[in-house]
Amino acid sequence: MVKLIHTLADHGDDVNCCAFSFSLLATCSLDKTIRLYSLHDFTELPHSPLKFHTYAVHCCCFSPSGHILASCSTDGTTVLWNTENGQMLAVMEQPSGSPVRVCQFSPDSRCLTSGAADGTVVLWNAQSYKLYRCGSVKDGSLVACAFSPNGSFFVTGSSCGDLTVWDDKMRCLHSEKAHDLGITCCDFSSQPVSDEEQGLQFFRLASCGQDCQVKIWIVSFTHILGFELKYKSTLSGHCAPVLACAFSHDGQMLVSGECKAAAVVFQNTENILHTLTQHTRYVTTCAFAPNTLLLATGSMDKTVNIWQFDLETLYQARSTEDQLKQFTEDWSEEDVSTWLCAQDLKDLVGIFKMNNIDGKELLNLTKESLADDLKIDGYSYEKEAIENWITVLTPNRTLKMHQ
């Protein structure tokens, strides 16, 4: 199951984008502001909202470390912010002055792209804040952008429906019509697909558009064999324009948001797991948290909904127990604390932090260690809840937990 655990209603106008870091959620809006929330309890940070833009903020994204947030606006600027104190680090003006619709960090944090309404795309040096390269598409506004997980190329999507692929030197590698009525969003799965026979890695790309479709593409790029983009499939489930799409961190789920106020969660880009219908207007943005069980959806109804997947649903979405275990092993101590809070176990956060319980330690907990090492009462609600969750986390240890 997936349940709605929190609704944020601080923006005064349409929510255009939301993004997660490991500890924060960022949202931006037509109301010209960016807001930052803690994932512990979804309270707004003291230095939020972030204010500089003079017109609507269309997109926001975290650097991979989460220490920097980028935002872009109709005012023609892309701004970098220090997420710890809200300080503005840089204001980067689109050379043409055109409204900036999308921005995205490279996986190594060295570069940032900004795409504008006039079709120009700029690759910025994210350390010096200087323009590195600039290009443009033939037709339409740039409204979508995604870097490949290895950072060797990135893809832009235009309002005319074209997917354009660029290498890290801003050379155009490929362009083709993907959606007849215009692209609205695109996203790469961070998990590559391997071809052991050829020794190659491929990436899955999702794109969505005004044609009411979500499409899956297989992308490969090597300096020897060159670039290849192959259409794989179209996902059924939408009957209205699709405005947003995002892969989960492990690539096992894909969420998309449409104009009928619904967000659809797909399993392995095939089967529909859930249809979320709590928004009252168009779902404009959606994002999965990294290494946690949270999903955020934003809407023209001015709200952001926070959803939590239970581990049993997550387990169904994974093909093997090893993948589930690997997912949990990647959790930091902060991720474990966030997970505890989401399970109404806030009272245990201090104990777990004191004992430095990260994902690997969580998987190693036993009935005995809960009582002996963590001193959690043998008959408490907290102890029973933890035992039940760990049973789901590690199904092969059921007997050990409940013997």
mmCIF file of C-alpha atoms in Angstrom:
data_model
loop_
_atom_site.group_PDB
_atom_site.id
_atom_site.type_symbol
_atom_site.label_atom_id
_atom_site.label_comp_id
_atom_site.label_asym_id
_atom_site.label_seq_id
_atom_site.Cartn_x
_atom_site.Cartn_y
_atom_site.Cartn_z
ATOM 1 C CA MET A 1 0.000 0.000 0.000
ATOM 2 C CA VAL A 2 0.906 3.654 -0.334
ATOM 3 C CA LYS A 3 -0.529 6.201 2.066
ATOM 4 C CA LEU A 4 -0.717 9.967 2.181
ATOM 5 C CA ILE A 5 1.246 11.020 5.261
ATOM 6 C CA HIS A 6 1.509 14.795 4.871
ATOM 7 C CA THR A 7 0.233 17.704 2.780
ATOM 8 C CA LEU A 8 2.184 20.941 2.381
ATOM 9 C CA ALA A 9 0.037 23.956 1.565
ATOM 10 C CA ASP A 10 2.376 26.926 1.971
ATOM 11 C CA HIS A 11 2.604 28.104 -1.640
ATOM 12 C CA GLY A 12 0.254 30.820 -2.816
ATOM 13 C CA ASP A 13 0.024 29.596 -6.405
ATOM 14 C CA ASP A 14 0.596 26.552 -8.636
ATOM 15 C CA VAL A 15 3.408 24.214 -7.561
ATOM 16 C CA ASN A 16 5.715 23.728 -10.549
ATOM 17 C CA CYS A 17 8.408 21.389 -9.260
ATOM 18 C CA CYS A 18 9.538 19.393 -6.246
ATOM 19 C CA ALA A 19 12.864 17.693 -5.561
ATOM 20 C CA PHE A 20 14.424 15.580 -2.816
ATOM 21 C CA SER A 21 17.882 15.426 -1.323
ATOM 22 C CA PHE A 22 18.779 12.826 1.313
ATOM 23 C CA SER A 23 17.394 15.052 4.086
ATOM 24 C CA LEU A 24 15.346 17.822 2.456
ATOM 25 C CA LEU A 25 12.411 18.445 0.142
ATOM 26 C CA ALA A 26 12.398 21.533 -2.091
ATOM 27 C CA THR A 27 9.336 22.953 -3.826
ATOM 28 C CA CYS A 28 8.890 25.929 -6.160
ATOM 29 C CA SER A 29 5.902 27.778 -7.466
ATOM 30 C CA LEU A 30 4.323 30.408 -9.644
ATOM 31 C CA ASP A 31 4.351 32.514 -6.454
ATOM 32 C CA LYS A 32 8.089 33.259 -7.155
ATOM 33 C CA THR A 33 9.391 31.351 -4.111
ATOM 34 C CA ILE A 34 11.274 28.159 -3.293
ATOM 35 C CA ARG A 35 10.524 26.380 -0.021
ATOM 36 C CA LEU A 36 12.662 23.888 1.909
ATOM 37 C CA TYR A 37 11.375 21.233 4.320
ATOM 38 C CA SER A 38 13.030 18.718 6.614
ATOM 39 C CA LEU A 39 12.254 15.084 5.864
ATOM 40 C CA HIS A 40 12.216 14.299 9.602
ATOM 41 C CA ASP A 41 8.893 15.975 10.274
ATOM 42 C CA PHE A 42 8.200 18.059 7.127
ATOM 43 C CA THR A 43 8.622 21.332 8.987
ATOM 44 C CA GLU A 44 9.798 24.270 6.913
ATOM 45 C CA LEU A 45 13.411 25.326 7.487
ATOM 46 C CA PRO A 46 14.041 28.643 9.286
ATOM 47 C CA HIS A 47 15.610 30.237 6.192
ATOM 48 C CA SER A 48 12.713 29.218 3.944
ATOM 49 C CA PRO A 49 11.166 30.494 1.726
ATOM 50 C CA LEU A 50 14.035 31.442 -0.570
ATOM 51 C CA LYS A 51 13.244 34.694 -2.364
ATOM 52 C CA PHE A 52 15.030 36.345 -5.274
ATOM 53 C CA HIS A 53 13.183 35.549 -8.474
ATOM 54 C CA THR A 54 10.918 38.277 -9.801
ATOM 55 C CA TYR A 55 8.658 35.933 -11.770
ATOM 56 C CA ALA A 56 7.457 32.320 -11.577
ATOM 57 C CA VAL A 57 9.979 29.650 -10.527
ATOM 58 C CA HIS A 58 9.660 26.740 -12.953
ATOM 59 C CA CYS A 59 12.178 24.182 -11.720
ATOM 60 C CA CYS A 60 14.395 23.380 -8.760
ATOM 61 C CA CYS A 61 16.961 20.615 -8.261
ATOM 62 C CA PHE A 62 19.568 19.559 -5.696
ATOM 63 C CA SER A 63 23.202 18.879 -6.398
ATOM 64 C CA PRO A 64 24.031 15.200 -5.766
ATOM 65 C CA SER A 65 25.466 16.062 -2.339
ATOM 66 C CA GLY A 66 22.350 18.028 -1.415
ATOM 67 C CA HIS A 67 24.385 21.037 -0.277
ATOM 68 C CA ILE A 68 23.377 23.236 -3.228
ATOM 69 C CA LEU A 69 19.953 23.904 -4.723
ATOM 70 C CA ALA A 70 19.408 25.364 -8.180
ATOM 71 C CA SER A 71 16.262 27.222 -9.210
ATOM 72 C CA CYS A 72 15.267 28.800 -12.519
ATOM 73 C CA SER A 73 12.621 31.297 -13.475
ATOM 74 C CA THR A 74 10.730 33.268 -16.088
ATOM 75 C CA ASP A 75 13.011 36.153 -15.074
ATOM 76 C CA GLY A 76 15.775 34.557 -17.187
ATOM 77 C CA THR A 77 18.019 33.523 -14.300
ATOM 78 C CA THR A 78 19.239 30.310 -12.719
ATOM 79 C CA VAL A 79 20.155 30.773 -9.062
ATOM 80 C CA LEU A 80 22.323 28.574 -6.821
ATOM 81 C CA TRP A 81 21.524 28.433 -3.090
ATOM 82 C CA ASN A 82 23.315 27.066 -0.042
ATOM 83 C CA THR A 83 20.725 24.680 1.426
ATOM 84 C CA GLU A 84 22.178 24.861 4.947
ATOM 85 C CA ASN A 85 21.627 28.588 5.459
ATOM 86 C CA GLY A 86 19.644 29.780 2.433
ATOM 87 C CA GLN A 87 22.487 32.001 1.234
ATOM 88 C CA MET A 88 22.456 32.831 -2.471
ATOM 89 C CA LEU A 89 25.692 31.616 -4.060
ATOM 90 C CA ALA A 90 25.318 32.761 -7.664
ATOM 91 C CA VAL A 91 22.915 34.269 -10.178
ATOM 92 C CA MET A 92 23.511 32.965 -13.697
ATOM 93 C CA GLU A 93 21.723 34.854 -16.445
ATOM 94 C CA GLN A 94 20.630 33.071 -19.605
ATOM 95 C CA PRO A 95 22.622 34.774 -22.403
ATOM 96 C CA SER A 96 19.474 35.439 -24.406
ATOM 97 C CA GLY A 97 17.526 36.637 -21.362
ATOM 98 C CA SER A 98 14.788 34.159 -22.249
ATOM 99 C CA PRO A 99 12.646 32.580 -19.494
ATOM 100 C CA VAL A 100 14.440 29.533 -18.066
ATOM 101 C CA ARG A 101 12.126 26.508 -17.873
ATOM 102 C CA VAL A 102 14.379 23.723 -16.601
ATOM 103 C CA CYS A 103 17.699 23.162 -14.822
ATOM 104 C CA GLN A 104 19.616 20.021 -13.887
ATOM 105 C CA PHE A 105 22.926 19.125 -12.194
ATOM 106 C CA SER A 106 25.307 16.592 -13.685
ATOM 107 C CA PRO A 107 25.925 13.466 -11.561
ATOM 108 C CA ASP A 108 29.384 14.709 -10.545
ATOM 109 C CA SER A 109 28.073 18.194 -9.595
ATOM 110 C CA ARG A 110 30.571 19.874 -11.893
ATOM 111 C CA CYS A 111 28.041 21.106 -14.434
ATOM 112 C CA LEU A 112 24.534 22.500 -14.490
ATOM 113 C CA THR A 113 22.270 22.804 -17.507
ATOM 114 C CA SER A 114 19.614 25.447 -18.023
ATOM 115 C CA GLY A 115 17.062 25.276 -20.824
ATOM 116 C CA ALA A 116 15.051 28.276 -21.968
ATOM 117 C CA ALA A 117 11.837 29.190 -23.756
ATOM 118 C CA ASP A 118 13.732 30.307 -26.868
ATOM 119 C CA GLY A 119 15.268 26.843 -27.306
ATOM 120 C CA THR A 120 18.710 27.698 -25.941
ATOM 121 C CA VAL A 121 20.481 25.337 -23.565
ATOM 122 C CA VAL A 122 23.484 26.404 -21.488
ATOM 123 C CA LEU A 123 26.032 24.167 -19.794
ATOM 124 C CA TRP A 124 27.423 26.023 -16.767
ATOM 125 C CA ASN A 125 30.492 25.295 -14.678
ATOM 126 C CA ALA A 126 28.821 24.776 -11.299
ATOM 127 C CA GLN A 127 32.039 25.553 -9.381
ATOM 128 C CA SER A 128 33.052 28.819 -11.071
ATOM 129 C CA TYR A 129 29.468 29.758 -12.064
ATOM 130 C CA LYS A 130 30.775 30.547 -15.555
ATOM 131 C CA LEU A 131 29.166 29.666 -18.871
ATOM 132 C CA TYR A 132 30.937 26.665 -20.403
ATOM 133 C CA ARG A 133 29.046 25.910 -23.615
ATOM 134 C CA CYS A 134 25.799 26.985 -25.235
ATOM 135 C CA GLY A 135 23.559 25.404 -27.870
ATOM 136 C CA SER A 136 20.004 25.494 -29.127
ATOM 137 C CA VAL A 137 17.299 23.289 -30.602
ATOM 138 C CA LYS A 138 15.682 24.048 -33.944
ATOM 139 C CA ASP A 139 12.131 24.531 -32.750
ATOM 140 C CA GLY A 140 10.175 25.055 -29.572
ATOM 141 C CA SER A 141 10.908 25.822 -25.940
ATOM 142 C CA LEU A 142 13.128 23.598 -23.810
ATOM 143 C CA VAL A 143 10.976 22.233 -21.007
ATOM 144 C CA ALA A 144 12.740 19.020 -19.908
ATOM 145 C CA CYS A 145 16.281 17.867 -19.191
ATOM 146 C CA ALA A 146 17.959 14.783 -17.716
ATOM 147 C CA PHE A 147 21.582 13.670 -17.379
ATOM 148 C CA SER A 148 22.579 10.077 -17.999
ATOM 149 C CA PRO A 149 23.641 8.365 -14.751
ATOM 150 C CA ASN A 150 27.280 8.255 -15.858
ATOM 151 C CA GLY A 151 27.245 11.913 -16.878
ATOM 152 C CA SER A 152 28.581 11.324 -20.385
ATOM 153 C CA PHE A 153 25.532 12.877 -22.066
ATOM 154 C CA PHE A 154 22.227 14.565 -21.333
ATOM 155 C CA VAL A 155 18.825 14.738 -22.987
ATOM 156 C CA THR A 156 16.571 17.739 -23.503
ATOM 157 C CA GLY A 157 12.895 17.752 -24.425
ATOM 158 C CA SER A 158 11.088 20.507 -26.303
ATOM 159 C CA SER A 159 7.550 21.822 -26.583
ATOM 160 C CA CYS A 160 7.624 20.674 -30.210
ATOM 161 C CA GLY A 161 8.054 17.065 -29.086
ATOM 162 C CA ASP A 162 11.729 16.484 -29.895
ATOM 163 C CA LEU A 163 14.186 14.570 -27.724
ATOM 164 C CA THR A 164 17.696 15.915 -28.304
ATOM 165 C CA VAL A 165 20.822 14.247 -26.967
ATOM 166 C CA TRP A 166 24.011 16.201 -26.185
ATOM 167 C CA ASP A 167 27.438 15.026 -25.094
ATOM 168 C CA ASP A 168 29.436 16.689 -22.310
ATOM 169 C CA LYS A 169 30.985 19.070 -24.871
ATOM 170 C CA MET A 170 27.525 20.248 -26.007
ATOM 171 C CA ARG A 171 27.732 18.436 -29.330
ATOM 172 C CA CYS A 172 24.347 17.279 -30.586
ATOM 173 C CA LEU A 173 24.419 13.479 -30.865
ATOM 174 C CA HIS A 174 20.860 12.776 -31.875
ATOM 175 C CA SER A 175 17.408 14.315 -32.216
ATOM 176 C CA GLU A 176 14.049 12.768 -32.981
ATOM 177 C CA LYS A 177 10.338 13.375 -32.614
ATOM 178 C CA ALA A 178 9.142 11.586 -29.472
ATOM 179 C CA HIS A 179 5.737 13.105 -28.651
ATOM 180 C CA ASP A 180 3.536 14.684 -31.316
ATOM 181 C CA LEU A 181 2.037 17.405 -29.146
ATOM 182 C CA GLY A 182 5.144 18.298 -27.157
ATOM 183 C CA ILE A 183 7.311 16.835 -24.402
ATOM 184 C CA THR A 184 6.667 17.873 -20.811
ATOM 185 C CA CYS A 185 9.260 15.887 -18.820
ATOM 186 C CA CYS A 186 11.936 13.200 -19.050
ATOM 187 C CA ASP A 187 13.964 11.198 -16.545
ATOM 188 C CA PHE A 188 16.686 8.540 -16.554
ATOM 189 C CA SER A 189 16.654 5.474 -14.354
ATOM 190 C CA SER A 190 19.831 5.610 -12.274
ATOM 191 C CA GLN A 191 20.251 1.846 -12.606
ATOM 192 C CA PRO A 192 21.886 0.684 -15.872
ATOM 193 C CA VAL A 193 20.841 -2.391 -17.809
ATOM 194 C CA SER A 194 23.781 -4.609 -18.771
ATOM 195 C CA ASP A 195 24.313 -6.603 -21.952
ATOM 196 C CA GLU A 196 26.868 -9.175 -20.795
ATOM 197 C CA GLU A 197 27.395 -10.639 -24.269
ATOM 198 C CA GLN A 198 28.471 -7.308 -25.763
ATOM 199 C CA GLY A 199 29.885 -5.919 -22.529
ATOM 200 C CA LEU A 200 27.719 -2.799 -22.812
ATOM 201 C CA GLN A 201 25.579 -0.791 -20.444
ATOM 202 C CA PHE A 202 22.260 0.702 -21.467
ATOM 203 C CA PHE A 203 20.111 3.288 -19.709
ATOM 204 C CA ARG A 204 16.350 3.533 -19.536
ATOM 205 C CA LEU A 205 14.825 6.914 -20.291
ATOM 206 C CA ALA A 206 11.205 7.844 -19.640
ATOM 207 C CA SER A 207 9.520 10.711 -21.490
ATOM 208 C CA CYS A 208 5.988 12.061 -21.284
ATOM 209 C CA GLY A 209 3.955 14.599 -23.158
ATOM 210 C CA GLN A 210 0.789 16.365 -24.167
ATOM 211 C CA ASP A 211 -0.156 13.300 -26.250
ATOM 212 C CA CYS A 212 -1.233 11.525 -23.017
ATOM 213 C CA GLN A 213 1.632 9.048 -23.311
ATOM 214 C CA VAL A 214 4.579 7.889 -21.240
ATOM 215 C CA LYS A 215 7.289 6.286 -23.363
ATOM 216 C CA ILE A 216 10.285 4.195 -22.370
ATOM 217 C CA TRP A 217 13.514 4.384 -24.379
ATOM 218 C CA ILE A 218 16.756 2.408 -24.235
ATOM 219 C CA VAL A 219 19.838 4.585 -24.583
ATOM 220 C CA SER A 220 23.473 3.604 -25.100
ATOM 221 C CA PHE A 221 26.570 5.661 -25.788
ATOM 222 C CA THR A 222 30.186 4.614 -26.173
ATOM 223 C CA HIS A 223 33.022 6.476 -27.854
ATOM 224 C CA ILE A 224 33.663 3.418 -30.033
ATOM 225 C CA LEU A 225 30.128 2.468 -31.082
ATOM 226 C CA GLY A 226 28.586 5.929 -30.796
ATOM 227 C CA PHE A 227 25.100 6.805 -29.632
ATOM 228 C CA GLU A 228 21.896 4.836 -29.980
ATOM 229 C CA LEU A 229 18.349 5.643 -28.842
ATOM 230 C CA LYS A 230 15.726 2.908 -29.195
ATOM 231 C CA TYR A 231 12.027 3.150 -28.475
ATOM 232 C CA LYS A 232 10.972 0.323 -26.160
ATOM 233 C CA SER A 233 7.345 0.744 -25.092
ATOM 234 C CA THR A 234 4.430 3.042 -24.275
ATOM 235 C CA LEU A 235 2.845 2.739 -20.849
ATOM 236 C CA SER A 236 -0.931 2.510 -20.689
ATOM 237 C CA GLY A 237 -2.842 4.157 -17.858
ATOM 238 C CA HIS A 238 -3.236 7.812 -18.835
ATOM 239 C CA CYS A 239 -6.098 9.405 -20.742
ATOM 240 C CA ALA A 240 -5.001 13.025 -20.321
ATOM 241 C CA PRO A 241 -1.794 14.991 -21.006
ATOM 242 C CA VAL A 242 1.041 13.761 -18.783
ATOM 243 C CA LEU A 243 2.991 16.618 -17.212
ATOM 244 C CA ALA A 244 5.649 14.834 -15.133
ATOM 245 C CA CYS A 245 7.484 11.526 -14.743
ATOM 246 C CA ALA A 246 10.198 10.233 -12.406
ATOM 247 C CA PHE A 247 11.968 6.950 -11.706
ATOM 248 C CA SER A 248 12.494 5.667 -8.189
ATOM 249 C CA HIS A 249 16.106 5.582 -7.006
ATOM 250 C CA ASP A 250 16.426 1.856 -7.688
ATOM 251 C CA GLY A 251 14.661 2.040 -11.060
ATOM 252 C CA GLN A 252 11.930 -0.394 -10.034
ATOM 253 C CA MET A 253 9.081 2.132 -10.048
ATOM 254 C CA LEU A 254 8.051 5.026 -12.274
ATOM 255 C CA VAL A 255 5.534 7.700 -11.300
ATOM 256 C CA SER A 256 3.774 10.037 -13.714
ATOM 257 C CA GLY A 257 1.365 12.919 -13.150
ATOM 258 C CA GLU A 258 -1.444 13.972 -15.470
ATOM 259 C CA CYS A 259 -3.973 16.704 -16.145
ATOM 260 C CA LYS A 260 -6.797 14.694 -14.562
ATOM 261 C CA ALA A 261 -5.302 15.325 -11.109
ATOM 262 C CA ALA A 262 -3.954 11.778 -10.852
ATOM 263 C CA ALA A 263 -0.495 10.348 -10.298
ATOM 264 C CA VAL A 264 0.111 6.812 -11.555
ATOM 265 C CA VAL A 265 2.813 4.558 -10.067
ATOM 266 C CA PHE A 266 4.110 1.816 -12.374
ATOM 267 C CA GLN A 267 5.999 -1.323 -11.366
ATOM 268 C CA ASN A 268 9.043 -2.079 -13.536
ATOM 269 C CA THR A 269 7.588 0.322 -16.152
ATOM 270 C CA GLU A 270 4.841 -2.188 -16.881
ATOM 271 C CA ASN A 271 2.083 -2.806 -14.340
ATOM 272 C CA ILE A 272 0.158 -0.119 -12.474
ATOM 273 C CA LEU A 273 0.767 -0.364 -8.724
ATOM 274 C CA HIS A 274 -1.263 2.636 -7.594
ATOM 275 C CA THR A 275 -3.320 5.525 -8.914
ATOM 276 C CA LEU A 276 -3.203 8.501 -6.541
ATOM 277 C CA THR A 277 -6.161 10.860 -6.900
ATOM 278 C CA GLN A 278 -6.019 13.194 -3.895
ATOM 279 C CA HIS A 279 -5.055 16.350 -5.821
ATOM 280 C CA THR A 280 -7.898 18.514 -7.081
ATOM 281 C CA ARG A 281 -6.104 19.993 -10.099
ATOM 282 C CA TYR A 282 -3.370 18.995 -12.559
ATOM 283 C CA VAL A 283 -0.406 17.063 -11.130
ATOM 284 C CA THR A 284 2.539 19.099 -12.411
ATOM 285 C CA THR A 285 5.490 17.426 -10.693
ATOM 286 C CA CYS A 286 6.503 14.222 -8.926
ATOM 287 C CA ALA A 287 9.701 12.942 -7.324
ATOM 288 C CA PHE A 288 10.927 9.927 -5.370
ATOM 289 C CA ALA A 289 13.227 10.418 -2.406
ATOM 290 C CA PRO A 290 16.649 8.756 -2.685
ATOM 291 C CA ASN A 291 17.038 5.623 -0.534
ATOM 292 C CA THR A 292 13.763 6.184 1.330
ATOM 293 C CA LEU A 293 10.170 5.150 0.799
ATOM 294 C CA LEU A 294 8.761 8.616 0.089
ATOM 295 C CA LEU A 295 7.118 10.114 -2.998
ATOM 296 C CA ALA A 296 6.128 13.757 -3.463
ATOM 297 C CA THR A 297 3.515 15.037 -5.911
ATOM 298 C CA GLY A 298 2.831 18.712 -6.601
ATOM 299 C CA SER A 299 -0.172 20.290 -8.240
ATOM 300 C CA MET A 300 -1.898 23.358 -9.573
ATOM 301 C CA ASP A 301 -4.046 23.080 -6.434
ATOM 302 C CA LYS A 302 -1.072 24.786 -4.653
ATOM 303 C CA THR A 303 -0.257 21.731 -2.526
ATOM 304 C CA VAL A 304 2.453 19.091 -2.306
ATOM 305 C CA ASN A 305 1.413 15.650 -1.084
ATOM 306 C CA ILE A 306 3.922 13.347 0.602
ATOM 307 C CA TRP A 307 3.278 9.630 0.144
ATOM 308 C CA GLN A 308 4.884 6.675 1.854
ATOM 309 C CA PHE A 309 5.195 3.180 0.415
ATOM 310 C CA ASP A 310 5.081 0.285 2.816
ATOM 311 C CA LEU A 311 7.917 -2.193 2.523
ATOM 312 C CA GLU A 312 5.646 -4.989 1.350
ATOM 313 C CA THR A 313 4.669 -2.935 -1.704
ATOM 314 C CA LEU A 314 8.296 -2.080 -2.270
ATOM 315 C CA TYR A 315 9.165 -5.755 -2.020
ATOM 316 C CA GLN A 316 6.552 -6.565 -4.681
ATOM 317 C CA ALA A 317 8.127 -3.991 -6.970
ATOM 318 C CA ARG A 318 11.534 -5.642 -6.751
ATOM 319 C CA SER A 319 12.527 -8.745 -8.598
ATOM 320 C CA THR A 320 14.699 -10.311 -5.878
ATOM 321 C CA GLU A 321 15.231 -10.186 -2.133
ATOM 322 C CA ASP A 322 18.822 -9.131 -2.762
ATOM 323 C CA GLN A 323 17.622 -5.912 -4.423
ATOM 324 C CA LEU A 324 15.464 -5.080 -1.414
ATOM 325 C CA LYS A 325 18.338 -5.778 0.943
ATOM 326 C CA GLN A 326 20.699 -3.649 -1.139
ATOM 327 C CA PHE A 327 18.186 -0.789 -1.079
ATOM 328 C CA THR A 328 18.085 -0.821 2.720
ATOM 329 C CA GLU A 329 21.845 -1.300 3.094
ATOM 330 C CA ASP A 330 22.347 2.043 1.327
ATOM 331 C CA TRP A 331 20.469 3.951 4.042
ATOM 332 C CA SER A 332 22.461 6.446 6.081
ATOM 333 C CA GLU A 333 21.757 7.095 9.763
ATOM 334 C CA GLU A 334 19.637 10.055 8.662
ATOM 335 C CA ASP A 335 17.646 7.813 6.294
ATOM 336 C CA VAL A 336 16.946 5.400 9.166
ATOM 337 C CA SER A 337 15.798 8.316 11.336
ATOM 338 C CA THR A 338 13.491 9.514 8.560
ATOM 339 C CA TRP A 339 12.089 6.002 8.217
ATOM 340 C CA LEU A 340 11.462 5.769 11.983
ATOM 341 C CA CYS A 341 9.587 9.072 11.965
ATOM 342 C CA ALA A 342 7.450 7.918 9.061
ATOM 343 C CA GLN A 343 6.510 4.801 11.070
ATOM 344 C CA ASP A 344 5.365 6.911 14.060
ATOM 345 C CA LEU A 345 8.450 5.756 15.970
ATOM 346 C CA LYS A 346 9.997 9.184 16.635
ATOM 347 C CA ASP A 347 10.769 8.177 20.216
ATOM 348 C CA LEU A 348 13.358 5.709 18.926
ATOM 349 C CA VAL A 349 15.331 8.193 16.807
ATOM 350 C CA GLY A 350 17.591 9.185 19.689
ATOM 351 C CA ILE A 351 18.369 5.570 20.624
ATOM 352 C CA PHE A 352 19.148 4.629 17.023
ATOM 353 C CA LYS A 353 21.359 7.690 16.513
ATOM 354 C CA MET A 354 23.199 7.020 19.766
ATOM 355 C CA ASN A 355 23.987 3.535 18.497
ATOM 356 C CA ASN A 356 24.858 4.722 14.969
ATOM 357 C CA ILE A 357 22.209 2.547 13.310
ATOM 358 C CA ASP A 358 22.445 2.924 9.530
ATOM 359 C CA GLY A 359 20.939 0.652 6.887
ATOM 360 C CA LYS A 360 23.454 -2.148 7.338
ATOM 361 C CA GLU A 361 23.062 -2.098 11.115
ATOM 362 C CA LEU A 362 19.273 -2.085 10.749
ATOM 363 C CA LEU A 363 19.435 -5.279 8.713
ATOM 364 C CA ASN A 364 21.560 -6.895 11.418
ATOM 365 C CA LEU A 365 19.149 -6.197 14.267
ATOM 366 C CA THR A 366 17.700 -9.245 16.004
ATOM 367 C CA LYS A 367 15.151 -9.858 18.718
ATOM 368 C CA GLU A 368 17.994 -10.116 21.229
ATOM 369 C CA SER A 369 19.848 -6.989 20.104
ATOM 370 C CA LEU A 370 16.693 -4.880 20.325
ATOM 371 C CA ALA A 371 16.379 -5.782 24.012
ATOM 372 C CA ASP A 372 20.018 -6.194 25.064
ATOM 373 C CA ASP A 373 21.841 -3.554 23.021
ATOM 374 C CA LEU A 374 19.187 -0.930 22.319
ATOM 375 C CA LYS A 375 17.311 -1.501 25.610
ATOM 376 C CA ILE A 376 13.920 -1.423 23.877
ATOM 377 C CA ASP A 377 11.310 -2.879 26.214
ATOM 378 C CA GLY A 378 10.304 -6.430 25.368
ATOM 379 C CA TYR A 379 6.577 -5.707 25.438
ATOM 380 C CA SER A 380 6.550 -2.217 23.946
ATOM 381 C CA TYR A 381 4.698 -1.151 20.815
ATOM 382 C CA GLU A 382 7.985 0.155 19.426
ATOM 383 C CA LYS A 383 9.736 -3.199 19.767
ATOM 384 C CA GLU A 384 6.887 -5.077 18.094
ATOM 385 C CA ALA A 385 6.717 -2.546 15.251
ATOM 386 C CA ILE A 386 10.462 -2.722 14.625
ATOM 387 C CA GLU A 387 10.380 -6.533 14.605
ATOM 388 C CA ASN A 388 7.529 -6.535 12.099
ATOM 389 C CA TRP A 389 9.275 -4.116 9.774
ATOM 390 C CA ILE A 390 12.588 -5.944 9.912
ATOM 391 C CA THR A 391 10.737 -9.142 9.055
ATOM 392 C CA VAL A 392 9.615 -7.467 5.841
ATOM 393 C CA LEU A 393 13.079 -6.028 5.231
ATOM 394 C CA THR A 394 14.707 -9.427 5.512
ATOM 395 C CA PRO A 395 12.144 -12.167 4.771
ATOM 396 C CA ASN A 396 14.668 -14.982 5.149
ATOM 397 C CA ARG A 397 15.184 -14.041 8.813
ATOM 398 C CA THR A 398 11.546 -14.374 9.860
ATOM 399 C CA LEU A 399 12.177 -17.376 12.095
ATOM 400 C CA LYS A 400 15.095 -15.699 13.842
ATOM 401 C CA MET A 401 13.085 -12.584 14.618
ATOM 402 C CA HIS A 402 10.090 -14.397 16.029
ATOM 403 C CA GLN A 403 11.494 -17.546 17.567
#
